[in-house]
């Protein structure tokens, strides 16, 4: 039996990915920063809300489609940018982009992808965003923008929560550093998973496909490339730089990594069309607030002037329903589709997307509301006194 057939939810795909990958590689997907308080909080935040269905509403024909930053999508899910996906499966970003296009949802390609902007652009006609950073070398940023435009990416997504790389301690313990620390444990771990490394060896060498050969110093092995990329992270970046980038791009633009109402207002002031409420899936600042917890105040501050997207901890259709009821336009997911990719390549990604689609559809019917009808009346905060805005 195809092992994917026994994967009925994202948890099953996670378990399948865990079996398939060396521990160090699985932990690289699964882990978060430091004590992983934020990683856990991203999930547990959803548990603070109960759903309150409305019954005897006509749910025979529920539209699943929605529009995010001017783009029509088949259901309210967006695939978050994740770097170097060929580490998890030889088909990497190609498989993810193709599955997203087939499903009719947006794929966000990471700047740090292992397949290039041009290749992904040529591969699918599906809705695509390109994730970008403000790099020290602004001519490189201009070049990225021009390449994304030429390859038909419809929106740009600026990630703002990587001032420095988060302290991911699972990777340190596992020796998954640059360069790797080949401890006996890591060597054994890799040796136990021949299917994984044979897949890796079958393809061209892993590289940061968007950067390789694009600038002096951006060449050579992965280690040299990573050092180059690290040197390009500009720690002096401000709102003025983000505003500059919006002008350079001239199209739909989102900022990813907003966690406060004040920053959401600043983003609106410089002209963003999308606000991605995110803590990078708990991989950057540990103890940062969970997106679902800060979503209501951000939706309030944005007041319909941009689309708000919730990113982090989404594993179930009910999570999406809760985020939408709090005013998000769509949810982004990272690890869920990577588990699928690791478990079964393109078919595994398709499985993850299918799970989300059917869960969202079923949950909307059970809640008794179409996407546009969802609202605070469908939620109840647990353990809070009556009188709180969501407890009516
Ligand atoms: C393996 C991995 C690589 C990631 N790489 C990037 C990246 O290159 N750029 C970026 O903006 N976010 C990156 N992220 C963060 C995701 O875009 C997203 O914010 C996060 O995965 C959301 O949380 P979730 O995994 O709980 O859905 C990465 C996440 C993972 C798990």
CSV table of C-alpha atoms and ligand atoms in Angstrom, one decimal, residues 28-30 39 42 80-83 88 110-112 131 133 159 161-162 256 278-283 311-315 332-336 338, ligand 1:
chain,number,residue,atom,x,y,z
A,28,UNK,CA,15.7,21.0,10.9
A,29,UNK,CA,12.1,21.1,9.6
A,30,UNK,CA,10.4,20.4,12.9
A,39,UNK,CA,6.9,26.9,18.6
A,42,UNK,CA,1.9,28.9,17.9
A,80,UNK,CA,5.0,29.8,3.1
A,81,UNK,CA,8.5,30.3,1.8
A,82,UNK,CA,10.9,27.7,3.0
A,83,UNK,CA,14.6,27.5,1.9
A,88,UNK,CA,14.0,17.1,2.1
A,110,UNK,CA,12.1,31.5,-0.8
A,111,UNK,CA,15.1,33.7,-1.7
A,112,UNK,CA,17.1,30.8,-0.2
A,131,UNK,CA,10.0,36.1,-0.7
A,133,UNK,CA,15.1,40.2,2.2
A,159,UNK,CA,10.6,38.8,5.5
A,161,UNK,CA,12.2,38.8,11.3
A,162,UNK,CA,15.7,37.5,10.3
A,256,UNK,CA,6.1,38.8,6.7
A,278,UNK,CA,4.2,35.6,11.8
A,279,UNK,CA,7.1,34.7,14.1
A,280,UNK,CA,8.8,32.5,11.4
A,281,UNK,CA,7.2,29.4,12.8
A,282,UNK,CA,9.0,29.8,16.1
A,283,UNK,CA,12.4,29.5,14.5
A,311,UNK,CA,1.3,32.2,9.5
A,312,UNK,CA,2.4,29.7,12.1
A,313,UNK,CA,1.1,26.6,13.8
A,314,UNK,CA,-1.7,25.9,11.4
A,315,UNK,CA,-2.2,22.1,11.2
A,332,UNK,CA,0.1,30.3,5.5
A,333,UNK,CA,1.7,27.0,6.2
A,334,UNK,CA,5.3,25.9,6.2
A,335,UNK,CA,6.1,22.6,7.9
A,336,UNK,CA,2.8,20.9,6.9
A,338,UNK,CA,7.4,20.1,4.0
B,1,LIG,C1,12.6,24.4,7.0
B,1,LIG,C2,12.0,25.8,7.0
B,1,LIG,C3,12.7,26.8,6.2
B,1,LIG,C4,12.2,28.1,6.2
B,1,LIG,N1,12.8,29.0,5.4
B,1,LIG,C5,12.2,30.2,5.3
B,1,LIG,C6,12.7,31.2,4.3
B,1,LIG,O1,13.6,30.9,3.6
B,1,LIG,N2,12.2,32.4,4.3
B,1,LIG,C7,11.1,32.8,5.2
B,1,LIG,O2,10.6,33.9,5.1
B,1,LIG,N3,10.6,31.9,6.0
B,1,LIG,C8,11.1,30.6,6.1
B,1,LIG,N4,10.6,29.7,7.0
B,1,LIG,C9,9.4,30.1,7.8
B,1,LIG,C10,8.1,29.8,7.0
B,1,LIG,O3,8.0,30.7,6.0
B,1,LIG,C11,6.9,30.0,7.9
B,1,LIG,O4,6.9,31.3,8.5
B,1,LIG,C12,6.7,29.0,9.0
B,1,LIG,O5,7.1,27.7,8.6
B,1,LIG,C13,5.3,28.9,9.5
B,1,LIG,O6,5.1,28.1,10.6
B,1,LIG,P1,4.5,26.6,10.4
B,1,LIG,O7,5.7,25.8,9.9
B,1,LIG,O8,4.1,26.2,11.8
B,1,LIG,O9,3.4,26.6,9.4
B,1,LIG,C14,11.0,28.4,7.0
B,1,LIG,C15,10.4,27.4,7.8
B,1,LIG,C16,10.9,26.1,7.8
B,1,LIG,C17,10.2,25.1,8.6
